[in-house]
Every structure is written in structure tokens, then in C-alpha cells.
Coordinates of C-alpha atoms and ligand atoms in Angstrom, one line a residue:
M1 CA 96.1 91.0 129.6
E2 CA 97.9 89.5 126.8
T3 CA 94.9 88.2 125.1
L4 CA 93.7 91.6 124.5
I5 CA 96.2 91.6 121.5
S6 CA 93.8 89.4 119.1
G7 CA 95.3 90.7 115.6
E8 CA 92.0 90.7 114.5
Y9 CA 91.9 94.4 113.7
M10 CA 94.2 97.4 114.0
I11 CA 95.8 97.6 117.6
L12 CA 95.8 101.4 118.6
I13 CA 98.2 102.8 120.9
G14 CA 96.9 105.8 122.7
E15 CA 99.3 108.8 122.0
N16 CA 98.1 111.0 124.9
I17 CA 99.6 110.5 127.8
N18 CA 103.2 112.2 126.7
I19 CA 105.5 114.9 127.7
M20 CA 105.0 116.9 125.3
S21 CA 101.7 118.0 126.9
K22 CA 101.6 121.3 129.5
R23 CA 98.9 118.9 131.3
I24 CA 101.2 115.4 131.4
K25 CA 104.5 117.8 131.9
E26 CA 103.0 119.9 135.1
A27 CA 101.6 116.8 136.3
I28 CA 104.7 114.8 136.7
G29 CA 106.5 118.0 138.1
Q30 CA 104.1 118.5 140.6
K31 CA 103.7 114.5 141.2
D32 CA 99.8 114.7 140.7
P33 CA 98.7 111.4 139.8
E34 CA 95.2 113.0 138.9
P35 CA 96.1 113.9 135.9
I36 CA 97.7 111.3 134.2
R37 CA 95.2 108.5 135.9
R38 CA 92.1 110.5 134.4
L39 CA 93.7 110.6 130.4
A40 CA 94.8 107.1 131.0
I41 CA 91.4 106.1 132.0
A42 CA 89.6 108.2 129.5
Q43 CA 91.8 106.3 126.8
A44 CA 90.7 102.9 127.7
E45 CA 86.8 104.5 127.7
A46 CA 87.8 105.1 124.4
G47 CA 88.7 102.1 123.4
I48 CA 92.2 102.1 122.8
D49 CA 94.1 99.2 123.6
M50 CA 97.6 100.1 124.8
L51 CA 99.0 103.4 126.2
D52 CA 102.3 104.7 125.1
I53 CA 103.8 106.2 128.0
N54 CA 105.9 109.4 126.6
L55 CA 108.6 110.8 128.6
G56 CA 110.9 111.4 125.8
P57 CA 114.9 111.6 127.1
V58 CA 113.7 112.6 130.6
R59 CA 117.1 112.8 132.2
K60 CA 116.9 114.2 135.4
D61 CA 115.4 110.9 137.7
G62 CA 113.6 109.4 134.6
A63 CA 113.9 106.0 136.2
E64 CA 111.9 107.2 139.7
I65 CA 109.2 108.8 137.4
M66 CA 108.4 106.0 134.8
E67 CA 108.3 104.1 137.7
W68 CA 105.8 106.7 139.3
V69 CA 103.8 106.5 135.8
V70 CA 103.5 102.9 135.2
K71 CA 102.1 102.2 138.6
I72 CA 99.5 104.9 138.7
V73 CA 98.5 103.9 135.3
Q74 CA 98.0 100.3 136.2
E75 CA 96.2 100.5 138.8
V76 CA 93.6 102.0 137.2
V77 CA 93.4 100.5 133.4
E78 CA 94.1 97.1 132.6
L79 CA 96.3 97.7 129.6
P80 CA 99.5 96.8 128.3
L81 CA 102.0 100.0 127.8
S82 CA 104.4 101.2 125.9
L83 CA 106.9 102.2 127.3
D84 CA 108.5 105.5 125.2
T85 CA 112.0 106.7 126.4
T86 CA 115.6 106.9 125.2
N87 CA 116.7 106.7 128.9
I88 CA 117.3 103.3 129.4
E89 CA 117.6 103.1 133.3
A90 CA 114.1 104.7 132.9
M91 CA 113.1 101.6 130.5
E92 CA 114.4 98.8 132.7
A93 CA 112.5 101.0 136.5
G94 CA 109.2 100.8 134.1
L95 CA 109.4 97.3 132.9
K96 CA 110.6 96.0 136.6
V97 CA 106.8 97.1 137.7
H98 CA 104.6 96.7 134.6
K99 CA 102.3 94.3 135.0
G100 CA 101.7 92.1 131.9
K101 CA 103.2 91.7 128.9
A102 CA 105.0 95.4 128.4
L103 CA 106.5 97.1 124.5
I104 CA 109.5 98.8 124.6
N105 CA 109.3 101.8 123.1
S106 CA 111.8 102.2 121.2
I107 CA 115.0 100.0 120.1
S108 CA 117.0 101.7 116.6
A109 CA 119.4 99.7 114.8
R110 CA 122.4 101.7 116.5
P111 CA 124.7 98.9 118.1
E112 CA 124.9 100.8 121.2
R113 CA 120.9 100.7 121.5
M114 CA 120.5 97.1 120.7
S115 CA 123.0 96.0 123.1
A116 CA 121.4 97.4 126.2
L117 CA 118.0 97.2 125.5
M118 CA 117.9 93.9 123.5
P119 CA 119.2 92.1 127.0
L120 CA 115.9 94.2 128.7
A121 CA 113.3 92.1 126.1
K122 CA 114.7 89.0 126.9
R123 CA 114.9 89.6 130.6
Y124 CA 111.4 91.1 131.1
N125 CA 109.6 89.0 128.7
A126 CA 108.7 92.3 126.7
G127 CA 107.9 93.0 123.2
F128 CA 109.7 95.6 121.6
I129 CA 108.9 98.5 118.8
G130 CA 112.0 98.6 116.1
L131 CA 112.6 102.0 114.8
T132 CA 114.4 102.0 111.9
L133 CA 116.9 104.3 112.3
G134 CA 120.4 103.6 112.1
V135 CA 123.9 105.4 112.8
E136 CA 122.8 107.0 109.4
G137 CA 120.0 108.7 111.0
I138 CA 116.9 108.6 109.0
P139 CA 116.4 105.8 106.0
R140 CA 115.8 107.9 102.7
D141 CA 113.6 105.3 101.0
A142 CA 112.0 101.5 101.7
N143 CA 114.4 99.6 100.9
E144 CA 117.2 101.7 103.4
R145 CA 114.2 100.8 106.1
G146 CA 114.1 97.0 104.9
L147 CA 118.0 97.0 105.4
L148 CA 117.5 98.4 109.0
A149 CA 114.9 96.3 109.6
A150 CA 116.5 93.0 108.9
Q151 CA 119.6 94.0 111.0
I152 CA 117.5 94.8 114.3
L153 CA 115.7 91.3 113.3
A154 CA 118.9 89.5 113.1
E155 CA 120.2 90.8 116.4
A156 CA 116.9 89.8 118.1
L157 CA 117.5 86.3 117.0
T158 CA 121.1 86.6 119.0
Y159 CA 119.4 87.3 121.8
D160 CA 116.3 84.4 121.1
I161 CA 113.6 87.0 120.9
P162 CA 110.8 85.7 119.2
E163 CA 109.8 87.4 116.0
E164 CA 106.1 87.8 117.3
D165 CA 107.5 90.4 119.8
I166 CA 109.4 92.8 117.3
W167 CA 107.2 95.2 116.4
L168 CA 108.8 97.2 113.3
D169 CA 108.4 100.8 112.8
P170 CA 109.0 102.6 109.7
V171 CA 109.6 106.2 111.0
V172 CA 106.2 108.5 109.8
L173 CA 107.6 111.6 108.8
P174 CA 106.3 115.4 108.2
V175 CA 104.1 115.8 105.3
N176 CA 104.7 119.3 105.4
S177 CA 108.1 118.9 105.3
Q178 CA 109.6 115.2 104.0
Q179 CA 106.6 114.6 101.3
L180 CA 108.8 112.5 99.4
Q181 CA 109.6 110.0 102.3
I182 CA 105.8 109.3 103.1
Q183 CA 105.9 106.8 100.4
G184 CA 108.9 105.0 101.9
C185 CA 106.7 104.1 105.2
T186 CA 103.8 102.3 102.8
E187 CA 106.1 100.2 100.4
F188 CA 108.0 99.2 103.8
A189 CA 104.5 97.9 105.3
M190 CA 104.4 96.0 102.0
M191 CA 108.0 94.9 102.1
L192 CA 107.9 93.2 105.9
K193 CA 105.2 90.8 104.8
D194 CA 108.5 89.0 102.8
I195 CA 111.1 90.4 105.5
A196 CA 109.4 89.4 108.6
P197 CA 105.7 87.2 108.5
N198 CA 105.6 86.7 111.9
S199 CA 106.5 89.9 113.1
K200 CA 104.3 92.8 113.8
S201 CA 104.3 96.9 112.7
T202 CA 103.6 99.8 114.1
C203 CA 104.1 103.8 113.6
G204 CA 103.4 106.7 114.8
I205 CA 100.7 108.3 112.3
S206 CA 100.2 111.6 113.9
N207 CA 103.8 112.1 113.0
V208 CA 102.4 112.7 109.0
S209 CA 101.2 115.8 110.5
S210 CA 102.8 117.4 112.9
G211 CA 103.5 121.0 112.3
V212 CA 99.9 121.3 110.5
P213 CA 97.0 123.6 111.0
P214 CA 95.5 121.4 113.6
H215 CA 92.2 121.2 112.1
L216 CA 93.4 119.8 108.5
R217 CA 95.5 117.0 111.4
G218 CA 93.3 114.6 111.4
I219 CA 91.9 113.8 107.8
L220 CA 96.3 114.0 106.9
N221 CA 95.9 110.9 110.0
R222 CA 93.1 109.2 109.0
T223 CA 94.3 108.6 105.3
Y224 CA 97.4 107.9 106.4
L225 CA 95.6 104.8 108.1
I226 CA 94.0 103.6 105.6
M227 CA 97.0 103.7 102.8
L228 CA 99.3 102.1 105.9
K229 CA 96.6 99.3 107.1
R230 CA 96.1 98.3 103.2
Y231 CA 98.8 96.9 103.4
G232 CA 99.2 95.3 106.5
M233 CA 100.2 97.7 109.3
Y234 CA 99.6 95.7 112.5
S235 CA 99.0 98.6 114.9
A236 CA 99.3 102.5 114.9
I237 CA 100.3 105.1 117.9
A238 CA 97.4 107.5 117.0
D239 CA 95.5 110.2 119.3
A240 CA 92.8 108.1 121.3
F241 CA 90.3 111.0 120.5
D242 CA 89.8 110.7 117.0
E243 CA 86.8 108.5 116.7
E244 CA 86.3 108.6 112.8
L245 CA 90.5 106.9 113.2
K246 CA 88.8 104.4 115.5
A247 CA 85.7 103.6 113.3
I248 CA 88.8 103.2 110.4
A249 CA 90.9 100.9 112.3
R250 CA 88.0 99.3 113.6
D251 CA 86.8 97.9 110.3
K252 CA 83.4 100.7 110.3
R253 CA 84.3 102.5 107.2
P254 CA 84.4 100.0 104.5
E255 CA 83.2 102.6 101.8
L256 CA 85.8 105.3 102.4
E257 CA 89.0 102.3 102.9
N258 CA 87.2 101.8 99.2
L259 CA 87.4 105.1 97.6
I260 CA 91.0 105.5 99.1
Y261 CA 92.0 102.6 97.3
R262 CA 90.7 103.4 94.3
A263 CA 92.3 107.2 94.2
M264 CA 95.3 105.5 95.9
D265 CA 95.3 102.7 92.1
G266 CA 95.4 106.2 90.0
E267 CA 91.5 106.1 89.2
E268 CA 90.2 109.5 87.8
I269 CA 86.7 109.4 89.7
A270 CA 84.2 111.9 89.0
Y271 CA 84.0 114.4 91.8
D272 CA 80.3 115.6 91.3
S273 CA 79.3 112.4 91.9
L274 CA 80.9 112.4 95.9
S275 CA 80.7 114.7 99.1
K276 CA 82.9 117.6 100.0
E277 CA 84.2 115.1 102.6
E278 CA 85.1 112.3 99.8
R279 CA 86.3 115.2 97.9
D280 CA 88.4 115.9 100.5
Y281 CA 89.7 112.1 101.1
I282 CA 90.7 112.1 97.6
K283 CA 92.9 115.0 97.7
T284 CA 94.5 114.1 100.7
V285 CA 95.5 110.7 98.8
H286 CA 96.8 112.7 95.9
V287 CA 99.7 114.7 98.6
L288 CA 100.3 111.8 100.1
M289 CA 101.2 109.6 97.5
G290 CA 103.1 112.7 96.0
R291 CA 100.9 113.5 92.9
T292 CA 100.1 116.8 94.6
L293 CA 103.4 119.1 96.2
Y294 CA 102.1 119.4 100.0
S295 CA 100.8 123.3 100.9
D296 CA 98.8 124.0 103.4
S297 CA 95.7 124.8 101.2
W298 CA 95.4 121.2 100.1
L299 CA 91.9 121.2 100.5
E300 CA 91.1 124.5 98.4
I301 CA 93.0 123.6 95.4
Ligands
LIG401 N1 107.3 105.9 116.5 C1 107.2 105.4 117.8 N2 107.4 106.0 119.1 C2 106.6 107.3 118.7 C3 106.4 107.9 117.7 C4 106.7 107.6 116.2 N3 106.6 108.3 120.0 C5 106.2 109.7 119.5 C6 105.4 110.0 118.3 N4 106.1 109.1 117.4 C7 104.3 109.2 118.9 N5 103.3 110.4 119.5 C8 102.7 111.2 119.6 C9 101.8 112.1 120.7 C10 102.4 113.0 120.3 C11 101.9 114.0 118.9 C12 102.2 113.2 118.1 C13 103.4 111.8 118.2 C14 100.9 115.7 118.8 N6 100.8 116.0 119.8 C15 100.1 117.0 119.6 C16 101.1 118.2 119.6 O1 102.1 118.2 119.3 O2 100.5 119.3 118.0 C17 99.6 117.8 120.9 C18 100.3 117.7 122.3 C19 99.8 117.9 123.5 O3 99.1 116.6 123.7 O4 99.4 118.9 124.3 O5 101.3 115.6 117.9 O6 106.5 107.7 115.3 N7 107.5 103.9 118.0

């Protein structure tokens, strides 16, 4: 199971089992394993490397629910899971029954979160996602993200957790409300190679398009994935069913990646030689780089 994390291409963590989804919420409420199993199998068949089990805060019966979900999912798929909850009892219950190497999603840089969760990472030999969120909340730029990452790394060292088990997450924010924050995450991905060359990195790619009209989310997610990938982002939590996004992660869209690099580097690319789709990607780069102000009609301008 552990050898699946090859590092040869970008690791994708399927986001689709999450409590925000009505289908999943109902299945959990009714203790009906089938919808959850089906979604796990569908993501595995789609070629996803790991599955995020996103239960959010799950205050009531959190431990029991996490244990149940981990068991029913691992009965039908061989993939390692990323246990996504802020409930510490639920996290431990999931780690106890998880087969193979689990990923704790997540541990922020808040002292009480680190002291409660890092011992669990050590005890269960799990990796963890280090979220660059501190006592002051969401970081404002790449430097603040770097500082929080350094705090997490230093604390993990005191628990003797190897750097390879730490997946740092810059906290991707929605472009429609936090446009100037987008570059903070790309720059963070660049910095990380110097701060902690042996650590891993990940991010919630769909966050970037949260609140954007549904038909426009894919192009934002894919463009941003290419930008982060360019700077060495190791993995992403993403929609398992976006085929283009998966093709990008698997290095199957080198021409598109090259076009986006040119746009990132500020090259004036003549639109008349391009397809509509290529023009849309370039416009999306400009929005993500903060060169044009975000509006839902950014592709029509
Ligand atoms: N970093 C880490 N973990 C994370 C995130 C992160 N976990 C949660 C989130 N961010 C990543 N997961 C999702 C899951 C779903 C969506 C976005 C991010 C999403 N869902 C659709 C929506 O809300 O419109 C559809 C929901 C549904 O299935 O019905 O956008 O950043 N470490």
C-alpha cells in the first residue's frame, strides 16, 4: 500500500467523500454503507491515489462515525486514506482501524492542535498534513506561510516525526474573494524546497474555485494545478472525476503546461493562433496572477 506513493507524478487525493455532500451526509445519518462504498470504488477506478474522508468537525458520535467509514471504505478499496476531521477522538478512532499508512488531515500550527495530534502521528506511524494556520488565523502572504511551516516542522522534530511524513499545505483560498492571496500559495510551493527539501506538500485545489459558478470551476482548478505543479507541489486534494485535471497530474498535457508557463512568465501570446480553450486558459492565468480583477465573466472579456 505504501509503495503507491511513488513520487513519480503528482499524488491526487480524491475529495469526493465529504460531509458537505448531501448524499454522503444522508448515508452517514442512515448508517447506509452503499453510497459511501460506491463513491470510494468510483474514485479508485478513476485512478486516484488516496481518498480524503472529510467529516468536518463531526461533534456528535465522531469517533464511531469515523471508525465506521474507514472500515467500510477499506473493505472495498486498497487505497490509503486521508482522515479529514477536526475532532481529535474521531481522528484517533480512524487511525486505530486504518490499514496501511494513514494521513492525518490536518494539524495546524496552533500549539494545542500540535500537542494533541502529533503524538497520534507518531503512535500510529501516520503522515500528517501541516496546515499553515496559526493562532492569528489565515496567513497573509508566502512569508507568513513559510514561518508557520517552520513552526510545524520544528515541533514535529521534537516528536521525532520524519520530515517525509509531513505534507505542508499553504491553505488555498477562493479567487473570487481572496484574489491577491493566490500568489501566496504558489510562492510558498517555491520556498518549500529550501525550507524543508524532504517534506511533502499538498493543497485543496477546489478551494480556489469555491463559490464560482459550477461550469467555471474546472478551468480555475486545472490552471491553478499547473501553476502549483510547476513549482513542485507534491500532491493535491481534488475532484476525482475531473478527467482533464487527472491528465495534467499524470504529465499528459505538456503542451498546455507549456502554454501556461509562457503566460505566467508574462509573454505576450498572440490570441489569433490559439483555440478558444487555449485563450481561456491564458485569461485564467492572468486572473490567478492578479493581473486582471476577478469577476465571474473573466472568460468573456
Ligand atoms: N486542505 C486540506 N484539507 C482540505 C482542504 C484543504 N479538506 C477540505 C477541502 N479543503 C478539500 N475538499 C473539498 C471537497 C469538496 C469541495 C471542495 C473542497 C467542493 N465541493 C462542491 C461544493 O461545495 O460545491 C460539491 C460538494 C458536493 O459534493 O456536493 O467544492 O484546503 N488539508
